[in-house]
GROMACS .gro file of C-alpha atoms in nm:
model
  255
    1UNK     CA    1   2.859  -6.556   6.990
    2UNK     CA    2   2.726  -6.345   6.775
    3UNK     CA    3   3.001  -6.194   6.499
    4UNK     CA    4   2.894  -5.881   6.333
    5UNK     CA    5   3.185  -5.922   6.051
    6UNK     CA    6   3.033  -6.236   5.946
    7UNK     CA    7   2.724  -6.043   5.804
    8UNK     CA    8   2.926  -5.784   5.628
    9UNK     CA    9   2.899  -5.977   5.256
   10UNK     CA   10   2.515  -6.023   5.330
   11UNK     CA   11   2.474  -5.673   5.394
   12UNK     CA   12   2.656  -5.586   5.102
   13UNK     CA   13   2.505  -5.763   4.886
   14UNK     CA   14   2.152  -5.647   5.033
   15UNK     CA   15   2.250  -5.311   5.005
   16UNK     CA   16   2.342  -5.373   4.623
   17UNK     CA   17   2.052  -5.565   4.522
   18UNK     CA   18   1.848  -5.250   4.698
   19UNK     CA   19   2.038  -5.002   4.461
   20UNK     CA   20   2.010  -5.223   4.116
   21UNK     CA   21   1.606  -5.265   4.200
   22UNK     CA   22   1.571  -4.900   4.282
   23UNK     CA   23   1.760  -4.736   3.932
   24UNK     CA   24   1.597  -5.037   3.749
   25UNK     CA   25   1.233  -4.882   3.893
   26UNK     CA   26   1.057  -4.592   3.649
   27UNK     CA   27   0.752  -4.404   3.713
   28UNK     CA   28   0.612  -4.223   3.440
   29UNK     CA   29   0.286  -3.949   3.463
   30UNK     CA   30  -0.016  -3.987   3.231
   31UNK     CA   31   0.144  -3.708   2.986
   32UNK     CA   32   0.492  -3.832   2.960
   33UNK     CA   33   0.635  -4.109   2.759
   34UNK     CA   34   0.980  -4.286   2.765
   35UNK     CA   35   1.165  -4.373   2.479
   36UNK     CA   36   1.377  -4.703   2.609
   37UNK     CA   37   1.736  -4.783   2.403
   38UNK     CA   38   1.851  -5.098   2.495
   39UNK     CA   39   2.260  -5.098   2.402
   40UNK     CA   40   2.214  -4.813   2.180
   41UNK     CA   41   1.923  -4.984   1.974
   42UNK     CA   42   1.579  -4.855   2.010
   43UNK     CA   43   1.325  -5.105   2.220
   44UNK     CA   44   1.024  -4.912   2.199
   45UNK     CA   45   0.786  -4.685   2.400
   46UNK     CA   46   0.736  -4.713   2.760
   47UNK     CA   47   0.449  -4.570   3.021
   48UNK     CA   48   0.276  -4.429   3.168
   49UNK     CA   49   0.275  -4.594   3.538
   50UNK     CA   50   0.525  -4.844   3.661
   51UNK     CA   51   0.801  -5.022   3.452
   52UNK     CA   52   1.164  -5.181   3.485
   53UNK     CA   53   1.491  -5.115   3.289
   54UNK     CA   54   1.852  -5.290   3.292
   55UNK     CA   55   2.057  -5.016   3.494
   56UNK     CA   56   2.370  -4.951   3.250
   57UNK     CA   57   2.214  -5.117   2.965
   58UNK     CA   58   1.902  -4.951   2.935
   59UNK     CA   59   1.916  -4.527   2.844
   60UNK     CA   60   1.543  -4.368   2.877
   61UNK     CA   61   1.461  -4.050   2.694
   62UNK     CA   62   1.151  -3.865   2.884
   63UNK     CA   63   0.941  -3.700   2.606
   64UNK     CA   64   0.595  -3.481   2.745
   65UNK     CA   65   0.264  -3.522   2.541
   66UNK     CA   66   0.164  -3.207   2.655
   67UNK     CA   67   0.088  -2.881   2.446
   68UNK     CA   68   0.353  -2.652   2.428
   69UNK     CA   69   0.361  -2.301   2.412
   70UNK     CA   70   0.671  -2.125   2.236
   71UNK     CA   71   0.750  -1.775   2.179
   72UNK     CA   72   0.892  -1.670   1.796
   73UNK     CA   73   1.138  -1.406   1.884
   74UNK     CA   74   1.075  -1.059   1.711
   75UNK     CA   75   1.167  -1.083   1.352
   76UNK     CA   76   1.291  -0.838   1.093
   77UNK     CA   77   1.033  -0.892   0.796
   78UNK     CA   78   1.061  -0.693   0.460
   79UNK     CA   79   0.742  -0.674   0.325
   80UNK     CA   80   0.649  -0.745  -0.017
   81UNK     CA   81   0.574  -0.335  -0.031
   82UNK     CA   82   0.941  -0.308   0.103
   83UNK     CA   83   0.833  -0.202   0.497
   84UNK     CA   84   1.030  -0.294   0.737
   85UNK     CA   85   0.857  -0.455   1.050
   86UNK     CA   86   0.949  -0.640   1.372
   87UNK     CA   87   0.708  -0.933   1.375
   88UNK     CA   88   0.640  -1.123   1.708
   89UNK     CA   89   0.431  -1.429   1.704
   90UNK     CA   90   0.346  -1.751   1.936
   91UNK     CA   91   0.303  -2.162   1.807
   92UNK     CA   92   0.101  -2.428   2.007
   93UNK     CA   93   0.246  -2.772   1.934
   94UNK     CA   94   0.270  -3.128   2.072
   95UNK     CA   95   0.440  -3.471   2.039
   96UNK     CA   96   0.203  -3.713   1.891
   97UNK     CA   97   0.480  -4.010   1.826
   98UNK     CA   98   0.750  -3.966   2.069
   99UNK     CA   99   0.972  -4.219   1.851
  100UNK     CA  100   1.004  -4.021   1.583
  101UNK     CA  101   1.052  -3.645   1.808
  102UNK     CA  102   1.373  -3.857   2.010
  103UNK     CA  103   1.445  -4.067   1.652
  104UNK     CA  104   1.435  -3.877   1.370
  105UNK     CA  105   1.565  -3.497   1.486
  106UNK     CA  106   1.840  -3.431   1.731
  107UNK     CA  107   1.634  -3.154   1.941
  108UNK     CA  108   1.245  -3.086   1.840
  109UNK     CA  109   1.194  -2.850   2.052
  110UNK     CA  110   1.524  -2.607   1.909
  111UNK     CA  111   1.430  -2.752   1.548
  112UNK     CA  112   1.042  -2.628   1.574
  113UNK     CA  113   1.180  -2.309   1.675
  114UNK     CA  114   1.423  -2.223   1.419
  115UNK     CA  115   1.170  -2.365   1.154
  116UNK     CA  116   0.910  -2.138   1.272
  117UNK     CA  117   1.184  -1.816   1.266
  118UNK     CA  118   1.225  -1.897   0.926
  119UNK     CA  119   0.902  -1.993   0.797
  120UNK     CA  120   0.735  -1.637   0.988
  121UNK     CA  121   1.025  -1.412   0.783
  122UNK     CA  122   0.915  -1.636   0.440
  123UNK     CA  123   0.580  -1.614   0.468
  124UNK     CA  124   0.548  -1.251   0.526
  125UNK     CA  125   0.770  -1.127   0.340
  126UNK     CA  126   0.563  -1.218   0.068
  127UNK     CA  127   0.263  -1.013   0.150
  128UNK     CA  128   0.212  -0.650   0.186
  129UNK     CA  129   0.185  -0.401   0.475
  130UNK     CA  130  -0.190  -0.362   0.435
  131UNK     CA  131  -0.277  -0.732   0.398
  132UNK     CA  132  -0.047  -0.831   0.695
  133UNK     CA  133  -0.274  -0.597   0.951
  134UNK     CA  134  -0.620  -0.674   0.780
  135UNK     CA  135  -0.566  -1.053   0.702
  136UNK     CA  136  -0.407  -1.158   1.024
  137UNK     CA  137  -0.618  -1.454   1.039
  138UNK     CA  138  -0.542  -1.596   0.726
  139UNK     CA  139  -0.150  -1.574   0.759
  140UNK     CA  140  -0.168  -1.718   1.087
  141UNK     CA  141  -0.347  -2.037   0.909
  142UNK     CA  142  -0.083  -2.063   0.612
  143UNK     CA  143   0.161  -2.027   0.892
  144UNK     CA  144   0.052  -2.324   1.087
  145UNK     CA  145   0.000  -2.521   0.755
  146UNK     CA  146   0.356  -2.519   0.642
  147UNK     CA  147   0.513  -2.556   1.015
  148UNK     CA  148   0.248  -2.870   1.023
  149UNK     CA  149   0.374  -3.019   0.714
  150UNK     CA  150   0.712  -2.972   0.803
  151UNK     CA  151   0.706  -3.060   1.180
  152UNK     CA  152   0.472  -3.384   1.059
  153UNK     CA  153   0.740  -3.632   0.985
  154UNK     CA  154   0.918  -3.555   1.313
  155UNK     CA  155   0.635  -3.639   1.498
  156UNK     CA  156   0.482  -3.328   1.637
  157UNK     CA  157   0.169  -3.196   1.544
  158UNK     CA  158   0.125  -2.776   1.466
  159UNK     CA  159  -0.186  -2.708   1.650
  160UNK     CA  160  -0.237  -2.307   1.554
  161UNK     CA  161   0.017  -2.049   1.563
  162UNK     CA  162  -0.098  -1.652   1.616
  163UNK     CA  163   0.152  -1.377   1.496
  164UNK     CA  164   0.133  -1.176   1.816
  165UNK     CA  165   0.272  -0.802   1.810
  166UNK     CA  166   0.416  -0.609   1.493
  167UNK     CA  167   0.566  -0.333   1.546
  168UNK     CA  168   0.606  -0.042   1.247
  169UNK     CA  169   0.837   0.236   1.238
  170UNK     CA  170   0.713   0.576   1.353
  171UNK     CA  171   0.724   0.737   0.984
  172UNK     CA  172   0.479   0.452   0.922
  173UNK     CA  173   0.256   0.510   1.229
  174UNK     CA  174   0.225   0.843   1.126
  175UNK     CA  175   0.175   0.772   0.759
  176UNK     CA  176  -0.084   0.555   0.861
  177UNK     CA  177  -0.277   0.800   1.065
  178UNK     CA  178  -0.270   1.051   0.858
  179UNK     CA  179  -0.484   0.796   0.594
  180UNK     CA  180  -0.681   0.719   0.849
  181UNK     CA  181  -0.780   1.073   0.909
  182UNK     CA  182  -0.827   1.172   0.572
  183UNK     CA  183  -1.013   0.873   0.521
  184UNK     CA  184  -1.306   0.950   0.795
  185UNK     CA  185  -1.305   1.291   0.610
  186UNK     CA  186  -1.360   1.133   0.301
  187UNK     CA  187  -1.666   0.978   0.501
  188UNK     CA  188  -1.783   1.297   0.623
  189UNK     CA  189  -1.767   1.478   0.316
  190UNK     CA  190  -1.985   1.215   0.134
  191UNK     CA  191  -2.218   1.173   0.420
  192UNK     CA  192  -2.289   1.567   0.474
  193UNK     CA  193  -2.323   1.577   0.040
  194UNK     CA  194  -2.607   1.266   0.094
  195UNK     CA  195  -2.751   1.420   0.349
  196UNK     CA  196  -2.794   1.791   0.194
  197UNK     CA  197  -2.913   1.571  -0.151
  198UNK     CA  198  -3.172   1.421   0.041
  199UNK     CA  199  -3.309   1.790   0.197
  200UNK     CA  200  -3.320   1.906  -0.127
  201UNK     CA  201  -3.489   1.624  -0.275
  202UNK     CA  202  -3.787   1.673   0.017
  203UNK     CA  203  -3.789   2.075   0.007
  204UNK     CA  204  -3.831   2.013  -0.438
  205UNK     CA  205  -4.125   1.757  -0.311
  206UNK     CA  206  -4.264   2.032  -0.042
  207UNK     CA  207  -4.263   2.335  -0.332
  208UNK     CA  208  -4.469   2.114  -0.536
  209UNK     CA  209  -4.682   2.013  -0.322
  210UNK     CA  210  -4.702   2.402  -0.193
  211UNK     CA  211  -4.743   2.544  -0.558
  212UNK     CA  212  -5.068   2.278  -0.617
  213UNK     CA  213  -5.239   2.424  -0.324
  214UNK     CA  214  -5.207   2.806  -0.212
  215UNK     CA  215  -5.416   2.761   0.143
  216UNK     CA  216  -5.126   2.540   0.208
  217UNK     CA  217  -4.895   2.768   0.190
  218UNK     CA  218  -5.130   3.058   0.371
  219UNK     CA  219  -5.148   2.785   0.664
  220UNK     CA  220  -4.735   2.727   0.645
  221UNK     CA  221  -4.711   3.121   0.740
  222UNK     CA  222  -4.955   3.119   0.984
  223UNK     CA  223  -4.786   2.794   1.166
  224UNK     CA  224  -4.416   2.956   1.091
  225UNK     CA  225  -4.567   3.289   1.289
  226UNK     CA  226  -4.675   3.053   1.627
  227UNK     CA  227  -4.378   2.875   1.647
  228UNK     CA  228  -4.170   3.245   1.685
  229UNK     CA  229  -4.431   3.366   1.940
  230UNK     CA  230  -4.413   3.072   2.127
  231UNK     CA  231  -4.071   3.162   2.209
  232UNK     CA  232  -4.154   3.495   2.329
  233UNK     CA  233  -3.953   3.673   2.029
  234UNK     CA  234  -4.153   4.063   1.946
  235UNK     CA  235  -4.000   4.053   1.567
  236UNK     CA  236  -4.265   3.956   1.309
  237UNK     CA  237  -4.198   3.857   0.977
  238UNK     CA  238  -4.424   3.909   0.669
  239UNK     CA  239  -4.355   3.755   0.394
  240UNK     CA  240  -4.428   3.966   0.040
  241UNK     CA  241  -4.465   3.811  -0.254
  242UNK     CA  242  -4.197   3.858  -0.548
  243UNK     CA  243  -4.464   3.938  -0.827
  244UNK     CA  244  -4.548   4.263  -0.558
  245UNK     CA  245  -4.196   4.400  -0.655
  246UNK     CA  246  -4.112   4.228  -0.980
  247UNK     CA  247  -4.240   4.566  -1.160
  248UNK     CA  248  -4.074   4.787  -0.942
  249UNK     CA  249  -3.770   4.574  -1.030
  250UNK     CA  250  -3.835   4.606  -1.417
  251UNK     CA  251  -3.856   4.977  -1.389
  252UNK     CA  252  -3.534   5.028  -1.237
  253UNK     CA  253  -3.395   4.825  -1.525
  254UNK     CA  254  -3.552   5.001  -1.790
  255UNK     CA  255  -3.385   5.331  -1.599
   0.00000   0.00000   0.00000
């Protein structure tokens, strides 16, 4: 007869053996890595794909390869020019040795962010307002420079960082636009002065060129007198020549 109470060890033992094979089972993506720790010592690197651990001996630390994208938090940067700005910017990063990121620093991620808090107030706070908004590029590569060499013995790998948004105070906004303005009149001024040196250059170059030949003139008038019929205008001009009055002009003085 069949005794159900009999089987009760078996099946527990089944049921145990199930549970130890199925914590002692890992599965690990292509872009993740596990950092094993076998009784607190480290055992090395495991995945991607399929892999076993001792349940209770064995601790695994997930770490992702992938790129990560962090935010700086506005920051309240003195320039060297003393302005006061709220800086915002944005750093690409990944694990390269996943050892060294679980290893050597307690929390890369919160470490790569404070570093990069403190590195973005350091760095500009050593230029000045104008070089900050012209020279963006070149900040951003000092910037990932110094995070690199600083992030490099932890493992992770500075790809590019971008400052992202800087906001000015509205006395400098308006400071600023008011340059601006009076620069593009600068511009104007200089390009209306170029332009009325150049007509007078060509009307100097037309007198002579009148002067050496009197029909050319004669043919000017006549050509000057066509183009105000054409539009239909009865006023007629005609020109008299200064010598015609110069005497008249020499009298009065005399008077």
């Amino acid at each position: 007869m069949f005794n159900l109470f009999n089987y009760i060890p078996v099946l527990f033992l089944a049921v145990l053996f199930i549970m130890f094979v199925a914590s002692a089972v890992r599965i690990l993506p292509e872009y993740e890595r596990g950092v094993l720790f076998r009784l607190g010592r480290l055992a090395g690197v495991r995945g991607p794909g399929l892999f076993f651990i001792i349940p209770g001996i064995d601790r695994l630390v997930r770490v992702t390869l992938r790129t990560v994208v962090m935010d700086v938090p506005p920051q309240d940067v003195i320039t060297h020019d003393n302005v006061t700005v709220k800086v915002s910017a944005v750093i690409y990063f990944r694990v390269m040795e996943p050892q060294r990121a679980v290893v050597d620093v307690e929390n890369y991620l919160y470490a790569t962010s404070q570093l990069s808090q403190t590195t973005l107030r350091s760095v500009l706070g050593q230029v000045d307002l104008d070089e900050l908004l012209a020279n963006r590029e070149k900040i951003n590569k000092e910037l990932q420079e110094i995070l690199d060499r600083h992030t490099g013995p932890w493992g992770v790998k500075v790809a590019n960082v971008e400052v992202k948004n800087i906001d000015l105070p509205q006395e400098m906004q308006r400071a600023i636009a008011k340059q601006a303005e009076a620069e593009r009149e600068r511009r104007a001024k200089i390009i209306h002065a170029e332009g009325e040196l150049q007509a007078s250059e060509k009307l100097a170059q037309a007198a002579t060129t009148l002067a050496a030949e009197p029909t050319a003139l004669q043919l000017r008038y006549l050509q000057t007198l066509t183009e105000i019929a054409a539009e239909k205008n009865s006023t007629t001009i005609f020109p008299i020549p200064i010598d015609l009055i110069k005497m008249f002009l020499e009298r009065g003085n005399k008077v």
